[in-house]
PDB file of C-alpha atoms in Angstrom:
ATOM      1  CA  UNK Y   1      11.804  -4.027  15.902  1.00  0.00           C
ATOM      2  CA  UNK Y   2      13.127  -2.235  12.896  1.00  0.00           C
ATOM      3  CA  UNK Y   3       9.648  -2.177  11.195  1.00  0.00           C
ATOM      4  CA  UNK Y   4       8.147  -0.824  14.446  1.00  0.00           C
ATOM      5  CA  UNK Y   5      10.663   2.056  14.352  1.00  0.00           C
ATOM      6  CA  UNK Y   6       9.804   2.747  10.682  1.00  0.00           C
ATOM      7  CA  UNK Y   7       6.124   2.830  11.619  1.00  0.00           C
ATOM      8  CA  UNK Y   8       6.882   5.286  14.433  1.00  0.00           C
ATOM      9  CA  UNK Y   9       8.993   7.490  12.156  1.00  0.00           C
ATOM     10  CA  UNK Y  10       6.146   7.376   9.607  1.00  0.00           C
ATOM     11  CA  UNK Y  11       3.507   8.434  11.989  1.00  0.00           C
ATOM     12  CA  UNK Y  12       5.751  11.244  13.482  1.00  0.00           C
ATOM     13  CA  UNK Y  13       6.499  12.605  10.041  1.00  0.00           C
ATOM     14  CA  UNK Y  14       2.824  12.653   8.884  1.00  0.00           C
ATOM     15  CA  UNK Y  15       1.743  14.096  12.249  1.00  0.00           C
ATOM     16  CA  UNK Y  16       4.373  16.897  11.635  1.00  0.00           C
ATOM     17  CA  UNK Y  17       2.776  17.564   8.180  1.00  0.00           C
ATOM     18  CA  UNK Y  18      -0.697  17.695   9.865  1.00  0.00           C
ATOM     19  CA  UNK Y  19       0.597  20.264  12.341  1.00  0.00           C
ATOM     20  CA  UNK Y  20       2.178  22.486   9.665  1.00  0.00           C
ATOM     21  CA  UNK Y  21      -0.995  22.572   7.572  1.00  0.00           C
ATOM     22  CA  UNK Y  22      -3.018  23.218  10.774  1.00  0.00           C
ATOM     23  CA  UNK Y  23      -0.670  26.116  11.623  1.00  0.00           C
ATOM     24  CA  UNK Y  24      -1.307  27.620   8.176  1.00  0.00           C
ATOM     25  CA  UNK Y  25      -5.069  27.337   8.550  1.00  0.00           C
ATOM     26  CA  UNK Y  26      -5.323  28.676  11.993  1.00  0.00           C
ATOM     27  CA  UNK Y  27      -1.980  29.695  13.735  1.00  0.00           C
ATOM     28  CA  UNK Y  28      -1.225  28.036  16.993  1.00  0.00           C
ATOM     29  CA  UNK Y  29      -4.842  27.017  17.602  1.00  0.00           C
ATOM     30  CA  UNK Y  30      -5.006  25.405  14.247  1.00  0.00           C
ATOM     31  CA  UNK Y  31      -1.685  23.560  14.874  1.00  0.00           C
ATOM     32  CA  UNK Y  32      -2.938  22.155  18.197  1.00  0.00           C
ATOM     33  CA  UNK Y  33      -6.227  21.166  16.606  1.00  0.00           C
ATOM     34  CA  UNK Y  34      -4.368  19.336  13.722  1.00  0.00           C
ATOM     35  CA  UNK Y  35      -2.261  17.645  16.402  1.00  0.00           C
ATOM     36  CA  UNK Y  36      -5.274  16.353  18.023  1.00  0.00           C
ATOM     37  CA  UNK Y  37      -6.661  15.197  14.581  1.00  0.00           C
ATOM     38  CA  UNK Y  38      -3.493  13.495  13.759  1.00  0.00           C
ATOM     39  CA  UNK Y  39      -3.299  11.576  17.005  1.00  0.00           C
ATOM     40  CA  UNK Y  40      -6.896  10.479  16.472  1.00  0.00           C
ATOM     41  CA  UNK Y  41      -6.094   9.547  12.854  1.00  0.00           C
ATOM     42  CA  UNK Y  42      -3.030   7.511  13.968  1.00  0.00           C
ATOM     43  CA  UNK Y  43      -5.148   5.533  16.420  1.00  0.00           C
ATOM     44  CA  UNK Y  44      -7.935   5.056  13.783  1.00  0.00           C
ATOM     45  CA  UNK Y  45      -5.318   4.017  11.135  1.00  0.00           C
ATOM     46  CA  UNK Y  46      -3.825   1.436  13.508  1.00  0.00           C
ATOM     47  CA  UNK Y  47      -7.014  -0.330  14.356  1.00  0.00           C
ATOM     48  CA  UNK Y  48      -9.297   0.274  11.171  1.00  0.00           C
ATOM     49  CA  UNK Y  49      -7.256   1.292   8.182  1.00  0.00           C
ATOM     50  CA  UNK Y  50      -7.252  -2.235   6.850  1.00  0.00           C
ATOM     51  CA  UNK Y  51     -11.068  -2.330   6.746  1.00  0.00           C
ATOM     52  CA  UNK Y  52     -11.187   1.095   5.247  1.00  0.00           C
ATOM     53  CA  UNK Y  53      -8.772   0.098   2.362  1.00  0.00           C
ATOM     54  CA  UNK Y  54     -10.805  -3.157   1.714  1.00  0.00           C
ATOM     55  CA  UNK Y  55     -13.964  -1.173   1.539  1.00  0.00           C
ATOM     56  CA  UNK Y  56     -12.319   1.428  -0.951  1.00  0.00           C
ATOM     57  CA  UNK Y  57     -11.804  -1.480  -3.406  1.00  0.00           C
ATOM     58  CA  UNK Y  58     -15.166  -3.222  -2.741  1.00  0.00           C
ATOM     59  CA  UNK Y  59     -13.280  -6.350  -1.775  1.00  0.00           C
ATOM     60  CA  UNK Y  60     -15.340  -9.281  -0.961  1.00  0.00           C
ATOM     61  CA  UNK Y  61     -14.181 -11.988   1.566  1.00  0.00           C
ATOM     62  CA  UNK Y  62     -14.084 -15.508   0.307  1.00  0.00           C
ATOM     63  CA  UNK Y  63     -13.508 -18.873   1.870  1.00  0.00           C
ATOM     64  CA  UNK Y  64     -12.971 -22.568   1.012  1.00  0.00           C
ATOM     65  CA  UNK Y  65     -16.495 -22.767  -0.357  1.00  0.00           C
ATOM     66  CA  UNK Y  66     -16.791 -19.718  -2.394  1.00  0.00           C
ATOM     67  CA  UNK Y  67     -13.180 -19.809  -3.875  1.00  0.00           C
ATOM     68  CA  UNK Y  68     -11.775 -23.104  -3.015  1.00  0.00           C
ATOM     69  CA  UNK Y  69      -8.668 -23.223  -5.355  1.00  0.00           C
ATOM     70  CA  UNK Y  70      -7.576 -19.601  -4.395  1.00  0.00           C
ATOM     71  CA  UNK Y  71      -8.276 -20.006  -0.755  1.00  0.00           C
ATOM     72  CA  UNK Y  72      -6.421 -23.400  -0.436  1.00  0.00           C
ATOM     73  CA  UNK Y  73      -3.502 -21.802  -2.367  1.00  0.00           C
ATOM     74  CA  UNK Y  74      -3.226 -19.051   0.236  1.00  0.00           C
ATOM     75  CA  UNK Y  75      -3.691 -21.590   3.040  1.00  0.00           C
ATOM     76  CA  UNK Y  76      -0.858 -23.716   1.763  1.00  0.00           C
ATOM     77  CA  UNK Y  77       1.508 -20.713   1.389  1.00  0.00           C
ATOM     78  CA  UNK Y  78       0.612 -19.394   4.808  1.00  0.00           C
ATOM     79  CA  UNK Y  79       1.488 -22.834   6.297  1.00  0.00           C
ATOM     80  CA  UNK Y  80       4.785 -22.772   4.350  1.00  0.00           C
ATOM     81  CA  UNK Y  81       5.587 -19.255   5.659  1.00  0.00           C
ATOM     82  CA  UNK Y  82       4.691 -20.167   9.211  1.00  0.00           C
ATOM     83  CA  UNK Y  83       1.940 -17.600   9.374  1.00  0.00           C
ATOM     84  CA  UNK Y  84      -1.604 -17.631  10.743  1.00  0.00           C
ATOM     85  CA  UNK Y  85      -4.265 -17.966   8.088  1.00  0.00           C
ATOM     86  CA  UNK Y  86      -5.157 -14.480   6.749  1.00  0.00           C
ATOM     87  CA  UNK Y  87      -8.595 -13.388   5.609  1.00  0.00           C
ATOM     88  CA  UNK Y  88      -8.823 -13.775   1.908  1.00  0.00           C
ATOM     89  CA  UNK Y  89     -10.527 -11.256  -0.440  1.00  0.00           C
ATOM     90  CA  UNK Y  90     -11.398 -10.971  -4.101  1.00  0.00           C
ATOM     91  CA  UNK Y  91     -11.680  -7.631  -5.995  1.00  0.00           C
ATOM     92  CA  UNK Y  92     -13.863  -7.501  -8.976  1.00  0.00           C
ATOM     93  CA  UNK Y  93     -11.474  -5.585 -11.128  1.00  0.00           C
ATOM     94  CA  UNK Y  94     -10.064  -6.424 -14.614  1.00  0.00           C
ATOM     95  CA  UNK Y  95      -6.589  -4.746 -13.688  1.00  0.00           C
ATOM     96  CA  UNK Y  96      -4.247  -7.492 -12.511  1.00  0.00           C
ATOM     97  CA  UNK Y  97      -2.999  -6.621  -8.945  1.00  0.00           C
ATOM     98  CA  UNK Y  98      -2.985  -7.801  -5.390  1.00  0.00           C
ATOM     99  CA  UNK Y  99      -2.076  -6.426  -1.886  1.00  0.00           C
ATOM    100  CA  UNK Y 100      -1.910  -7.314   1.826  1.00  0.00           C
ATOM    101  CA  UNK Y 101      -3.244  -5.348   4.672  1.00  0.00           C
ATOM    102  CA  UNK Y 102      -3.733  -5.550   8.479  1.00  0.00           C
ATOM    103  CA  UNK Y 103      -1.913  -4.364  11.596  1.00  0.00           C
ATOM    104  CA  UNK Y 104      -0.075  -7.669  12.221  1.00  0.00           C
ATOM    105  CA  UNK Y 105       0.114 -11.306  11.085  1.00  0.00           C
ATOM    106  CA  UNK Y 106      -2.738 -12.284  13.404  1.00  0.00           C
ATOM    107  CA  UNK Y 107      -5.040  -9.695  11.781  1.00  0.00           C
ATOM    108  CA  UNK Y 108      -3.823  -9.820   8.202  1.00  0.00           C
ATOM    109  CA  UNK Y 109      -5.796 -10.013   4.945  1.00  0.00           C
ATOM    110  CA  UNK Y 110      -4.679 -10.717   1.321  1.00  0.00           C
ATOM    111  CA  UNK Y 111      -6.660  -9.543  -1.656  1.00  0.00           C
ATOM    112  CA  UNK Y 112      -6.303 -10.264  -5.375  1.00  0.00           C
ATOM    113  CA  UNK Y 113      -8.253  -8.888  -8.369  1.00  0.00           C
ATOM    114  CA  UNK Y 114     -10.248 -11.212 -10.714  1.00  0.00           C
ATOM    115  CA  UNK Y 115      -8.137  -9.745 -13.440  1.00  0.00           C
ATOM    116  CA  UNK Y 116      -4.805 -11.200 -11.914  1.00  0.00           C
ATOM    117  CA  UNK Y 117      -6.504 -14.547 -11.613  1.00  0.00           C
ATOM    118  CA  UNK Y 118      -7.404 -14.633 -15.358  1.00  0.00           C
ATOM    119  CA  UNK Y 119      -4.013 -13.392 -16.474  1.00  0.00           C
ATOM    120  CA  UNK Y 120      -1.654 -15.504 -14.390  1.00  0.00           C
ATOM    121  CA  UNK Y 121      -1.178 -19.200 -14.341  1.00  0.00           C
ATOM    122  CA  UNK Y 122      -1.626 -21.002 -11.090  1.00  0.00           C
ATOM    123  CA  UNK Y 123       2.100 -21.231 -10.572  1.00  0.00           C
ATOM    124  CA  UNK Y 124       2.536 -17.445 -11.167  1.00  0.00           C
ATOM    125  CA  UNK Y 125      -0.470 -16.605  -8.935  1.00  0.00           C
ATOM    126  CA  UNK Y 126       1.264 -18.604  -6.133  1.00  0.00           C
ATOM    127  CA  UNK Y 127       4.321 -16.434  -6.571  1.00  0.00           C
ATOM    128  CA  UNK Y 128       2.179 -13.307  -6.212  1.00  0.00           C
ATOM    129  CA  UNK Y 129       0.363 -14.471  -3.133  1.00  0.00           C
ATOM    130  CA  UNK Y 130       3.704 -15.567  -1.563  1.00  0.00           C
ATOM    131  CA  UNK Y 131       4.936 -11.987  -2.135  1.00  0.00           C
ATOM    132  CA  UNK Y 132       1.972 -10.611  -0.275  1.00  0.00           C
ATOM    133  CA  UNK Y 133       2.524 -13.086   2.593  1.00  0.00           C
ATOM    134  CA  UNK Y 134       6.084 -12.010   2.763  1.00  0.00           C
ATOM    135  CA  UNK Y 135       4.783  -8.564   3.384  1.00  0.00           C
ATOM    136  CA  UNK Y 136       2.828 -10.027   6.282  1.00  0.00           C
ATOM    137  CA  UNK Y 137       5.807 -12.015   7.619  1.00  0.00           C
ATOM    138  CA  UNK Y 138       7.971  -8.955   7.533  1.00  0.00           C
ATOM    139  CA  UNK Y 139       5.262  -7.041   9.421  1.00  0.00           C
ATOM    140  CA  UNK Y 140       5.242  -4.075   7.026  1.00  0.00           C
ATOM    141  CA  UNK Y 141       1.598  -4.273   6.103  1.00  0.00           C
ATOM    142  CA  UNK Y 142       0.937  -1.925   8.952  1.00  0.00           C
ATOM    143  CA  UNK Y 143       3.196   0.642   7.498  1.00  0.00           C
ATOM    144  CA  UNK Y 144       1.691   0.573   3.989  1.00  0.00           C
ATOM    145  CA  UNK Y 145      -1.896   0.656   5.374  1.00  0.00           C
ATOM    146  CA  UNK Y 146      -1.235   3.510   7.715  1.00  0.00           C
ATOM    147  CA  UNK Y 147       0.613   5.528   5.300  1.00  0.00           C
ATOM    148  CA  UNK Y 148      -2.110   5.022   2.647  1.00  0.00           C
ATOM    149  CA  UNK Y 149      -4.856   6.310   5.126  1.00  0.00           C
ATOM    150  CA  UNK Y 150      -2.765   9.227   6.405  1.00  0.00           C
ATOM    151  CA  UNK Y 151      -1.615  10.378   3.002  1.00  0.00           C
ATOM    152  CA  UNK Y 152      -5.268  10.499   1.947  1.00  0.00           C
ATOM    153  CA  UNK Y 153      -6.148  12.491   5.002  1.00  0.00           C
ATOM    154  CA  UNK Y 154      -3.297  14.938   4.307  1.00  0.00           C
ATOM    155  CA  UNK Y 155      -4.529  15.554   0.806  1.00  0.00           C
ATOM    156  CA  UNK Y 156      -7.986  16.335   2.062  1.00  0.00           C
ATOM    157  CA  UNK Y 157      -6.702  18.713   4.744  1.00  0.00           C
ATOM    158  CA  UNK Y 158      -4.481  20.489   2.299  1.00  0.00           C
ATOM    159  CA  UNK Y 159      -7.507  21.003  -0.064  1.00  0.00           C
ATOM    160  CA  UNK Y 160      -9.544  22.199   2.903  1.00  0.00           C
ATOM    161  CA  UNK Y 161      -6.781  24.772   3.673  1.00  0.00           C
ATOM    162  CA  UNK Y 162      -6.851  25.979   0.112  1.00  0.00           C
ATOM    163  CA  UNK Y 163     -10.643  26.346  -0.083  1.00  0.00           C
ATOM    164  CA  UNK Y 164     -11.106  28.054   3.241  1.00  0.00           C
ATOM    165  CA  UNK Y 165      -7.803  29.949   3.386  1.00  0.00           C
ATOM    166  CA  UNK Y 166      -5.374  30.042   6.335  1.00  0.00           C
ATOM    167  CA  UNK Y 167      -4.249  32.264   9.199  1.00  0.00           C
ATOM    168  CA  UNK Y 168      -0.814  33.265  10.371  1.00  0.00           C
ATOM    169  CA  UNK Y 169       0.351  33.100  13.966  1.00  0.00           C
ATOM    170  CA  UNK Y 170      -1.403  36.389  14.837  1.00  0.00           C
ATOM    171  CA  UNK Y 171      -4.709  35.292  13.189  1.00  0.00           C
ATOM    172  CA  UNK Y 172      -4.357  37.446   9.969  1.00  0.00           C
ATOM    173  CA  UNK Y 173      -5.302  35.932   6.621  1.00  0.00           C
ATOM    174  CA  UNK Y 174      -2.501  34.045   5.083  1.00  0.00           C
ATOM    175  CA  UNK Y 175      -1.042  34.764   1.638  1.00  0.00           C
ATOM    176  CA  UNK Y 176      -3.161  32.729  -0.861  1.00  0.00           C
ATOM    177  CA  UNK Y 177      -0.012  31.764  -2.807  1.00  0.00           C
ATOM    178  CA  UNK Y 178       1.103  29.953   0.324  1.00  0.00           C
ATOM    179  CA  UNK Y 179      -2.243  28.146   0.434  1.00  0.00           C
ATOM    180  CA  UNK Y 180      -1.767  26.978  -3.186  1.00  0.00           C
ATOM    181  CA  UNK Y 181       1.794  25.856  -2.350  1.00  0.00           C
ATOM    182  CA  UNK Y 182       0.536  23.826   0.608  1.00  0.00           C
ATOM    183  CA  UNK Y 183      -2.182  22.168  -1.459  1.00  0.00           C
ATOM    184  CA  UNK Y 184       0.346  21.102  -4.038  1.00  0.00           C
ATOM    185  CA  UNK Y 185       3.303  20.277  -1.735  1.00  0.00           C
ATOM    186  CA  UNK Y 186       1.691  18.616   1.247  1.00  0.00           C
ATOM    187  CA  UNK Y 187       0.435  15.555  -0.722  1.00  0.00           C
ATOM    188  CA  UNK Y 188       3.814  15.486  -2.595  1.00  0.00           C
ATOM    189  CA  UNK Y 189       5.584  15.309   0.804  1.00  0.00           C
ATOM    190  CA  UNK Y 190       3.398  12.465   1.994  1.00  0.00           C
ATOM    191  CA  UNK Y 191       4.210  10.595  -1.194  1.00  0.00           C
ATOM    192  CA  UNK Y 192       7.892  11.108  -0.723  1.00  0.00           C
ATOM    193  CA  UNK Y 193       7.535   9.669   2.766  1.00  0.00           C
ATOM    194  CA  UNK Y 194       5.693   6.688   1.333  1.00  0.00           C
ATOM    195  CA  UNK Y 195       8.302   6.229  -1.461  1.00  0.00           C
ATOM    196  CA  UNK Y 196      11.197   6.354   1.042  1.00  0.00           C
ATOM    197  CA  UNK Y 197       9.874   3.175   2.819  1.00  0.00           C
ATOM    198  CA  UNK Y 198       8.112   1.377  -0.102  1.00  0.00           C
ATOM    199  CA  UNK Y 199      10.868   0.691  -2.684  1.00  0.00           C
ATOM    200  CA  UNK Y 200      13.128  -1.272  -0.515  1.00  0.00           C
ATOM    201  CA  UNK Y 201      10.134  -3.096   1.044  1.00  0.00           C
ATOM    202  CA  UNK Y 202       9.084  -4.479  -2.376  1.00  0.00           C
ATOM    203  CA  UNK Y 203      12.494  -5.901  -2.957  1.00  0.00           C
ATOM    204  CA  UNK Y 204      12.434  -7.675   0.321  1.00  0.00           C
ATOM    205  CA  UNK Y 205       8.931  -8.908  -0.347  1.00  0.00           C
ATOM    206  CA  UNK Y 206      10.102 -10.267  -3.698  1.00  0.00           C
ATOM    207  CA  UNK Y 207      12.888 -12.070  -2.014  1.00  0.00           C
ATOM    208  CA  UNK Y 208      10.737 -13.442   0.760  1.00  0.00           C
ATOM    209  CA  UNK Y 209       7.937 -14.464  -1.685  1.00  0.00           C
ATOM    210  CA  UNK Y 210      10.413 -16.399  -3.764  1.00  0.00           C
ATOM    211  CA  UNK Y 211      11.626 -18.243  -0.699  1.00  0.00           C
ATOM    212  CA  UNK Y 212       8.023 -19.068   0.537  1.00  0.00           C
ATOM    213  CA  UNK Y 213       6.953 -20.423  -2.899  1.00  0.00           C
ATOM    214  CA  UNK Y 214      10.257 -21.892  -3.680  1.00  0.00           C
ATOM    215  CA  UNK Y 215       9.902 -20.577  -7.172  1.00  0.00           C
ATOM    216  CA  UNK Y 216      11.517 -17.194  -8.006  1.00  0.00           C
ATOM    217  CA  UNK Y 217      10.958 -17.685 -11.711  1.00  0.00           C
ATOM    218  CA  UNK Y 218       7.223 -17.896 -11.298  1.00  0.00           C
ATOM    219  CA  UNK Y 219       7.101 -14.595  -9.405  1.00  0.00           C
ATOM    220  CA  UNK Y 220       9.425 -12.925 -12.064  1.00  0.00           C
ATOM    221  CA  UNK Y 221       7.144 -14.199 -14.865  1.00  0.00           C
ATOM    222  CA  UNK Y 222       4.095 -12.836 -12.889  1.00  0.00           C
ATOM    223  CA  UNK Y 223       5.592  -9.420 -12.487  1.00  0.00           C
ATOM    224  CA  UNK Y 224       6.395  -9.263 -16.199  1.00  0.00           C
ATOM    225  CA  UNK Y 225       2.809 -10.192 -17.118  1.00  0.00           C
ATOM    226  CA  UNK Y 226       1.249  -7.770 -14.592  1.00  0.00           C
ATOM    227  CA  UNK Y 227       3.499  -4.945 -15.895  1.00  0.00           C
ATOM    228  CA  UNK Y 228       2.387  -5.649 -19.425  1.00  0.00           C
ATOM    229  CA  UNK Y 229      -1.271  -5.960 -18.787  1.00  0.00           C
ATOM    230  CA  UNK Y 230      -1.655  -3.247 -16.069  1.00  0.00           C
ATOM    231  CA  UNK Y 231      -0.337  -0.489 -18.382  1.00  0.00           C
ATOM    232  CA  UNK Y 232      -3.405  -0.905 -20.666  1.00  0.00           C
ATOM    233  CA  UNK Y 233      -6.109  -1.670 -18.051  1.00  0.00           C
ATOM    234  CA  UNK Y 234      -6.852   1.194 -15.570  1.00  0.00           C
ATOM    235  CA  UNK Y 235      -7.779   0.281 -12.074  1.00  0.00           C
ATOM    236  CA  UNK Y 236     -10.595   2.624 -11.176  1.00  0.00           C
ATOM    237  CA  UNK Y 237     -10.477   2.317  -7.400  1.00  0.00           C
ATOM    238  CA  UNK Y 238      -6.670   3.046  -7.324  1.00  0.00           C
ATOM    239  CA  UNK Y 239      -7.226   6.129  -9.613  1.00  0.00           C
ATOM    240  CA  UNK Y 240      -9.749   7.352  -7.074  1.00  0.00           C
ATOM    241  CA  UNK Y 241      -7.492   6.693  -4.089  1.00  0.00           C
ATOM    242  CA  UNK Y 242      -3.924   7.119  -5.517  1.00  0.00           C
ATOM    243  CA  UNK Y 243      -2.478   7.103  -1.903  1.00  0.00           C
ATOM    244  CA  UNK Y 244      -3.241   3.333  -1.809  1.00  0.00           C
ATOM    245  CA  UNK Y 245      -1.162   2.616  -4.910  1.00  0.00           C
ATOM    246  CA  UNK Y 246       1.984   1.747  -2.894  1.00  0.00           C
ATOM    247  CA  UNK Y 247       0.199  -1.240  -1.276  1.00  0.00           C
ATOM    248  CA  UNK Y 248      -0.152  -3.091  -4.522  1.00  0.00           C
ATOM    249  CA  UNK Y 249       2.383  -5.581  -5.958  1.00  0.00           C
ATOM    250  CA  UNK Y 250       2.597  -3.264  -9.001  1.00  0.00           C
ATOM    251  CA  UNK Y 251       1.919   0.455  -9.332  1.00  0.00           C
ATOM    252  CA  UNK Y 252      -1.708   0.582 -10.665  1.00  0.00           C
ATOM    253  CA  UNK Y 253      -1.704   4.239 -11.586  1.00  0.00           C
ATOM    254  CA  UNK Y 254      -1.865   5.378 -15.179  1.00  0.00           C
ATOM    255  CA  UNK Y 255       0.048   8.138 -16.654  1.00  0.00           C
ATOM    256  CA  UNK Y 256       3.524   9.510 -16.069  1.00  0.00           C
ATOM    257  CA  UNK Y 257       4.697  12.954 -14.880  1.00  0.00           C
ATOM    258  CA  UNK Y 258       5.118  13.260 -11.024  1.00  0.00           C
ATOM    259  CA  UNK Y 259       3.277   9.915 -10.550  1.00  0.00           C
ATOM    260  CA  UNK Y 260       5.985   8.111 -12.455  1.00  0.00           C
ATOM    261  CA  UNK Y 261       8.841  10.195 -10.960  1.00  0.00           C
ATOM    262  CA  UNK Y 262       7.808   9.640  -7.478  1.00  0.00           C
ATOM    263  CA  UNK Y 263       6.651   6.021  -7.886  1.00  0.00           C
ATOM    264  CA  UNK Y 264       6.598   3.912  -4.765  1.00  0.00           C
ATOM    265  CA  UNK Y 265       7.621   0.754  -6.719  1.00  0.00           C
ATOM    266  CA  UNK Y 266      11.042   0.001  -8.057  1.00  0.00           C
ATOM    267  CA  UNK Y 267      11.524  -0.741 -11.790  1.00  0.00           C
ATOM    268  CA  UNK Y 268       9.919  -4.127 -12.821  1.00  0.00           C
ATOM    269  CA  UNK Y 269      13.080  -4.975 -14.805  1.00  0.00           C
ATOM    270  CA  UNK Y 270      15.180  -4.641 -11.759  1.00  0.00           C
ATOM    271  CA  UNK Y 271      12.784  -6.771  -9.688  1.00  0.00           C
ATOM    272  CA  UNK Y 272      12.747  -9.515 -12.389  1.00  0.00           C
ATOM    273  CA  UNK Y 273      16.526  -9.540 -12.591  1.00  0.00           C
ATOM    274  CA  UNK Y 274      17.073  -9.972  -8.839  1.00  0.00           C
ATOM    275  CA  UNK Y 275      14.403 -12.785  -8.835  1.00  0.00           C
ATOM    276  CA  UNK Y 276      16.098 -14.575 -11.681  1.00  0.00           C
ATOM    277  CA  UNK Y 277      19.390 -14.339 -10.002  1.00  0.00           C
ATOM    278  CA  UNK Y 278      17.858 -16.337  -7.083  1.00  0.00           C
ATOM    279  CA  UNK Y 279      16.603 -19.080  -9.307  1.00  0.00           C
ATOM    280  CA  UNK Y 280      18.483 -22.512  -9.259  1.00  0.00           C
ATOM    281  CA  UNK Y 281      21.134 -22.649 -11.762  1.00  0.00           C
ATOM    282  CA  UNK Y 282      21.496 -18.820 -12.104  1.00  0.00           C
ATOM    283  CA  UNK Y 283      25.075 -17.495 -12.509  1.00  0.00           C
TER     284      UNK Y 283
END
């Protein structure tokens, strides 16, 4: 129920952003048109955003024949978590990362890069996939997928407003400075909405993943390795679609500045410390 409420708040907040940009572009008419677009986008995001995100990353579905070891690992973890078997995907990317998507546990998918399979041991990879299945069990995969799709749409709409200009409530051309501010601030506002719900969600998925795998030290070790390798290996698809970065187990975006300041992921050091505190024998 709580995650359902968070999803509703997310959709309402992003719909409000759509309407504000629409109002700038075309006054009251633009606001109503933006509302209609937002409603359509919310509907589309609920039903199809998982397929859209998987396509962005050129993910290919695998099964027990094409990737037997990886598939059976996910199958075993899903059984331990009491979840239906998700669809399993592999992404041909050197950057080590993974994510889960789908609107509910019955329509879930998990994806991992070929890079993460090379970098991590089998035990560490189990910890990562358990983390992703914890996202599925907590039913927050819909939130991350919808927010990724809608944040991308807001960025495009803000750029559209900048290029074609806007109108005030009486139909007069809007101040171009306002258009520039909207182009800059609207995507930032969408990122802040994502950040507000993502950081605590990662801590919960770490905790849930450690419980599913029964090995918090393995997930802690995996996070440290991913953090070390990901900093030197850019993830091209994530750089093209930065709104999807919050879906990953580790922030895949390069560079600092605002991207670092408004990161949707908590500090790796803190995540590792919390996991190690869960390990047997920890004080």
